[in-house]
Amino acid sequence: RVQGAKLNFRNKQMGYLPTVSAAYQQQLQYMSTEANLWGTAGVDIPSSLVAIQVNVPIWTSGSGRAATQVAKIEYHQAQNGLRQLEEGMAVQYQSVLNDLEFAGSDLLNQKRNIELSKKKIGKHTSELQSHSDLVCRLLLEKKNTTPPTTQL
C-alpha cells in the first residue's frame, strides 16, 4: 500500500513537467484519367506530415495542486499506518516473550512446590508409620497383659 501511494504521489508530481508529442503521417495519392489502377497513365502524388507538440504547464488550475497534495497526504498516511503496524507487532512480540518467560518461571515454581510437598508427605508418612507401629505394639501388649475375662 505504501509503494502504491508513493507511486501515485510521484505520478501527480509529474503532471507539472512538460510533455512532448510527435506524429508522422505518409500518404500516397493516385491520379489518373482512366479508371485503371494498374495502368501507366496515372501519377502518384506522395505527401508527408510531421508534427511535434510541446505542452509546458505554466498556469494550471488549483485542482492539479490539490490532487498532488491529496496524493502526498495519502502517502504519508500509508507510511504512518505501516509504522504503527510495525510498532504494534513489536509490542505484541515482546508481550508474548514476557508471557512465555512468566509461564516458564511459574512452571519451575510449581515443580519445586511438588518436590517440597513430596518431601513433607514422605516425612509425615514415616512419622505416621512409626506412630501406627507404636499403637499396634501397645495394643498387642495390652492384649497380652490383660487377664481374660470370664463370663458369669
PDB file of C-alpha atoms in Angstrom:
ATOM      1  CA  ARG A   1       0.000   0.000   0.000  1.00  0.00           C
ATOM      2  CA  VAL A   2       2.853   2.374   0.832  1.00  0.00           C
ATOM      3  CA  GLN A   3       4.566   1.722  -2.505  1.00  0.00           C
ATOM      4  CA  GLY A   4       1.307   2.339  -4.408  1.00  0.00           C
ATOM      5  CA  ALA A   5       0.695   5.623  -2.567  1.00  0.00           C
ATOM      6  CA  LYS A   6       4.274   6.700  -3.285  1.00  0.00           C
ATOM      7  CA  LEU A   7       3.901   5.957  -6.989  1.00  0.00           C
ATOM      8  CA  ASN A   8       0.574   7.811  -7.111  1.00  0.00           C
ATOM      9  CA  PHE A   9       2.189  10.838  -5.451  1.00  0.00           C
ATOM     10  CA  ARG A  10       5.075  10.769  -7.949  1.00  0.00           C
ATOM     11  CA  ASN A  11       2.603  10.489 -10.832  1.00  0.00           C
ATOM     12  CA  LYS A  12       0.767  13.579  -9.620  1.00  0.00           C
ATOM     13  CA  GLN A  13       4.078  15.452  -9.327  1.00  0.00           C
ATOM     14  CA  MET A  14       4.975  14.501 -12.901  1.00  0.00           C
ATOM     15  CA  GLY A  15       1.863  16.355 -14.053  1.00  0.00           C
ATOM     16  CA  TYR A  16       3.861  19.601 -13.651  1.00  0.00           C
ATOM     17  CA  LEU A  17       6.538  18.519 -16.148  1.00  0.00           C
ATOM     18  CA  PRO A  18       6.339  19.482 -19.822  1.00  0.00           C
ATOM     19  CA  THR A  19       5.129  16.877 -22.314  1.00  0.00           C
ATOM     20  CA  VAL A  20       6.328  16.305 -25.867  1.00  0.00           C
ATOM     21  CA  SER A  21       4.267  14.536 -28.531  1.00  0.00           C
ATOM     22  CA  ALA A  22       5.321  13.648 -32.069  1.00  0.00           C
ATOM     23  CA  ALA A  23       3.372  12.259 -35.017  1.00  0.00           C
ATOM     24  CA  TYR A  24       4.241  11.227 -38.571  1.00  0.00           C
ATOM     25  CA  GLN A  25       1.857  10.543 -41.430  1.00  0.00           C
ATOM     26  CA  GLN A  26       2.635   9.481 -45.003  1.00  0.00           C
ATOM     27  CA  GLN A  27       0.061   9.406 -47.770  1.00  0.00           C
ATOM     28  CA  LEU A  28       0.176   8.398 -51.422  1.00  0.00           C
ATOM     29  CA  GLN A  29      -2.461   9.719 -53.815  1.00  0.00           C
ATOM     30  CA  TYR A  30      -3.001   8.227 -57.275  1.00  0.00           C
ATOM     31  CA  MET A  31      -4.453  10.459 -60.006  1.00  0.00           C
ATOM     32  CA  SER A  32      -5.368   9.253 -63.491  1.00  0.00           C
ATOM     33  CA  THR A  33      -7.854   9.976 -66.244  1.00  0.00           C
ATOM     34  CA  GLU A  34      -8.530   6.276 -66.589  1.00  0.00           C
ATOM     35  CA  ALA A  35     -10.202   4.031 -64.059  1.00  0.00           C
ATOM     36  CA  ASN A  36      -7.373   1.524 -64.283  1.00  0.00           C
ATOM     37  CA  LEU A  37      -5.229   1.353 -61.163  1.00  0.00           C
ATOM     38  CA  TRP A  38      -2.555  -0.742 -62.911  1.00  0.00           C
ATOM     39  CA  GLY A  39      -2.195   1.467 -65.891  1.00  0.00           C
ATOM     40  CA  THR A  40       0.767   3.737 -66.555  1.00  0.00           C
ATOM     41  CA  ALA A  41      -1.219   6.858 -67.325  1.00  0.00           C
ATOM     42  CA  GLY A  42      -1.678   7.816 -63.659  1.00  0.00           C
ATOM     43  CA  VAL A  43       0.560   9.911 -61.453  1.00  0.00           C
ATOM     44  CA  ASP A  44       1.429   9.100 -57.835  1.00  0.00           C
ATOM     45  CA  ILE A  45       1.499  12.142 -55.592  1.00  0.00           C
ATOM     46  CA  PRO A  46       3.164  11.450 -52.261  1.00  0.00           C
ATOM     47  CA  SER A  47       2.604  13.664 -49.240  1.00  0.00           C
ATOM     48  CA  SER A  48       4.039  13.512 -45.748  1.00  0.00           C
ATOM     49  CA  LEU A  49       3.198  15.211 -42.499  1.00  0.00           C
ATOM     50  CA  VAL A  50       5.412  15.574 -39.436  1.00  0.00           C
ATOM     51  CA  ALA A  51       4.032  17.147 -36.254  1.00  0.00           C
ATOM     52  CA  ILE A  52       5.610  17.910 -32.902  1.00  0.00           C
ATOM     53  CA  GLN A  53       3.675  19.277 -29.952  1.00  0.00           C
ATOM     54  CA  VAL A  54       5.234  20.603 -26.757  1.00  0.00           C
ATOM     55  CA  ASN A  55       2.998  21.300 -23.762  1.00  0.00           C
ATOM     56  CA  VAL A  56       4.538  23.377 -20.946  1.00  0.00           C
ATOM     57  CA  PRO A  57       2.181  23.847 -17.992  1.00  0.00           C
ATOM     58  CA  ILE A  58       2.786  27.453 -16.959  1.00  0.00           C
ATOM     59  CA  TRP A  59      -0.578  28.156 -15.362  1.00  0.00           C
ATOM     60  CA  THR A  60      -2.812  25.319 -14.242  1.00  0.00           C
ATOM     61  CA  SER A  61      -5.912  25.266 -12.126  1.00  0.00           C
ATOM     62  CA  GLY A  62      -5.730  24.556  -8.409  1.00  0.00           C
ATOM     63  CA  SER A  63      -7.148  21.066  -8.938  1.00  0.00           C
ATOM     64  CA  GLY A  64      -3.748  19.729 -10.050  1.00  0.00           C
ATOM     65  CA  ARG A  65      -2.055  21.088  -6.943  1.00  0.00           C
ATOM     66  CA  ALA A  66      -4.896  19.828  -4.763  1.00  0.00           C
ATOM     67  CA  ALA A  67      -4.644  16.336  -6.293  1.00  0.00           C
ATOM     68  CA  THR A  68      -0.899  16.366  -5.641  1.00  0.00           C
ATOM     69  CA  GLN A  69      -1.446  17.378  -2.012  1.00  0.00           C
ATOM     70  CA  VAL A  70      -4.082  14.651  -1.563  1.00  0.00           C
ATOM     71  CA  ALA A  71      -1.678  12.060  -3.003  1.00  0.00           C
ATOM     72  CA  LYS A  72       1.077  13.325  -0.686  1.00  0.00           C
ATOM     73  CA  ILE A  73      -1.224  13.059   2.354  1.00  0.00           C
ATOM     74  CA  GLU A  74      -2.274   9.541   1.355  1.00  0.00           C
ATOM     75  CA  TYR A  75       1.394   8.567   1.013  1.00  0.00           C
ATOM     76  CA  HIS A  76       2.209   9.912   4.489  1.00  0.00           C
ATOM     77  CA  GLN A  77      -0.866   8.165   5.935  1.00  0.00           C
ATOM     78  CA  ALA A  78       0.270   4.878   4.398  1.00  0.00           C
ATOM     79  CA  GLN A  79       3.750   5.366   5.897  1.00  0.00           C
ATOM     80  CA  ASN A  80       2.244   6.114   9.327  1.00  0.00           C
ATOM     81  CA  GLY A  81      -0.013   3.069   9.090  1.00  0.00           C
ATOM     82  CA  LEU A  82       2.957   0.858   8.261  1.00  0.00           C
ATOM     83  CA  ARG A  83       4.984   2.329  11.128  1.00  0.00           C
ATOM     84  CA  GLN A  84       2.096   1.773  13.568  1.00  0.00           C
ATOM     85  CA  LEU A  85       1.717  -1.804  12.358  1.00  0.00           C
ATOM     86  CA  GLU A  86       5.439  -2.451  12.888  1.00  0.00           C
ATOM     87  CA  GLU A  87       5.353  -0.933  16.380  1.00  0.00           C
ATOM     88  CA  GLY A  88       2.231  -2.917  17.285  1.00  0.00           C
ATOM     89  CA  MET A  89       3.845  -6.138  16.122  1.00  0.00           C
ATOM     90  CA  ALA A  90       6.986  -5.337  18.151  1.00  0.00           C
ATOM     91  CA  VAL A  91       4.882  -4.719  21.273  1.00  0.00           C
ATOM     92  CA  GLN A  92       2.916  -7.918  20.700  1.00  0.00           C
ATOM     93  CA  TYR A  93       6.147  -9.885  20.198  1.00  0.00           C
ATOM     94  CA  GLN A  94       7.580  -8.513  23.448  1.00  0.00           C
ATOM     95  CA  SER A  95       4.332  -9.334  25.256  1.00  0.00           C
ATOM     96  CA  VAL A  96       4.461 -12.923  24.020  1.00  0.00           C
ATOM     97  CA  LEU A  97       8.088 -13.222  25.167  1.00  0.00           C
ATOM     98  CA  ASN A  98       7.165 -11.888  28.609  1.00  0.00           C
ATOM     99  CA  ASP A  99       4.223 -14.302  28.862  1.00  0.00           C
ATOM    100  CA  LEU A 100       6.493 -17.174  27.888  1.00  0.00           C
ATOM    101  CA  GLU A 101       9.101 -16.194  30.489  1.00  0.00           C
ATOM    102  CA  PHE A 102       6.398 -15.891  33.170  1.00  0.00           C
ATOM    103  CA  ALA A 103       4.948 -19.288  32.253  1.00  0.00           C
ATOM    104  CA  GLY A 104       8.414 -20.864  32.455  1.00  0.00           C
ATOM    105  CA  SER A 105       9.104 -19.428  35.907  1.00  0.00           C
ATOM    106  CA  ASP A 106       5.608 -20.433  37.058  1.00  0.00           C
ATOM    107  CA  LEU A 107       6.261 -23.992  35.867  1.00  0.00           C
ATOM    108  CA  LEU A 108       9.554 -24.119  37.791  1.00  0.00           C
ATOM    109  CA  ASN A 109       7.830 -22.855  40.951  1.00  0.00           C
ATOM    110  CA  GLN A 110       5.122 -25.489  40.630  1.00  0.00           C
ATOM    111  CA  LYS A 111       7.742 -28.226  40.217  1.00  0.00           C
ATOM    112  CA  ARG A 112       9.570 -27.002  43.323  1.00  0.00           C
ATOM    113  CA  ASN A 113       6.300 -26.953  45.279  1.00  0.00           C
ATOM    114  CA  ILE A 114       5.545 -30.516  44.200  1.00  0.00           C
ATOM    115  CA  GLU A 115       9.002 -31.680  45.345  1.00  0.00           C
ATOM    116  CA  LEU A 116       8.587 -29.924  48.705  1.00  0.00           C
ATOM    117  CA  SER A 117       5.139 -31.455  49.125  1.00  0.00           C
ATOM    118  CA  LYS A 118       6.526 -34.916  48.360  1.00  0.00           C
ATOM    119  CA  LYS A 119       9.249 -34.431  50.971  1.00  0.00           C
ATOM    120  CA  LYS A 120       6.751 -33.285  53.601  1.00  0.00           C
ATOM    121  CA  ILE A 121       4.380 -36.127  52.768  1.00  0.00           C
ATOM    122  CA  GLY A 122       7.260 -38.602  52.998  1.00  0.00           C
ATOM    123  CA  LYS A 123       8.291 -37.193  56.396  1.00  0.00           C
ATOM    124  CA  HIS A 124       4.735 -37.287  57.701  1.00  0.00           C
ATOM    125  CA  THR A 125       4.217 -40.740  56.265  1.00  0.00           C
ATOM    126  CA  SER A 126       7.247 -42.094  58.113  1.00  0.00           C
ATOM    127  CA  GLU A 127       6.050 -40.390  61.329  1.00  0.00           C
ATOM    128  CA  LEU A 128       2.582 -41.847  60.874  1.00  0.00           C
ATOM    129  CA  GLN A 129       4.091 -45.259  60.215  1.00  0.00           C
ATOM    130  CA  SER A 130       6.147 -45.105  63.409  1.00  0.00           C
ATOM    131  CA  HIS A 131       3.098 -43.915  65.391  1.00  0.00           C
ATOM    132  CA  SER A 132       0.991 -46.646  63.912  1.00  0.00           C
ATOM    133  CA  ASP A 133       3.665 -49.223  64.818  1.00  0.00           C
ATOM    134  CA  LEU A 134       3.738 -47.878  68.368  1.00  0.00           C
ATOM    135  CA  VAL A 135      -0.043 -48.071  68.651  1.00  0.00           C
ATOM    136  CA  CYS A 136      -0.023 -51.639  67.352  1.00  0.00           C
ATOM    137  CA  ARG A 137       2.669 -52.648  69.838  1.00  0.00           C
ATOM    138  CA  LEU A 138       0.781 -51.050  72.697  1.00  0.00           C
ATOM    139  CA  LEU A 139      -2.414 -52.797  71.711  1.00  0.00           C
ATOM    140  CA  LEU A 140      -0.635 -56.120  71.494  1.00  0.00           C
ATOM    141  CA  GLU A 141       0.986 -55.603  74.857  1.00  0.00           C
ATOM    142  CA  LYS A 142      -2.333 -54.657  76.410  1.00  0.00           C
ATOM    143  CA  LYS A 143      -3.965 -57.689  74.936  1.00  0.00           C
ATOM    144  CA  ASN A 144      -1.195 -59.930  76.251  1.00  0.00           C
ATOM    145  CA  THR A 145      -1.163 -58.394  79.724  1.00  0.00           C
ATOM    146  CA  THR A 146      -4.864 -58.150  80.419  1.00  0.00           C
ATOM    147  CA  PRO A 147      -6.363 -61.155  82.060  1.00  0.00           C
ATOM    148  CA  PRO A 148      -9.014 -62.898  80.158  1.00  0.00           C
ATOM    149  CA  THR A 149     -12.460 -62.047  81.208  1.00  0.00           C
ATOM    150  CA  THR A 150     -14.682 -64.740  82.458  1.00  0.00           C
ATOM    151  CA  GLN A 151     -18.273 -64.971  81.814  1.00  0.00           C
ATOM    152  CA  LEU A 152     -20.551 -65.298  84.636  1.00  0.00           C
TER     153      LEU A 152
END
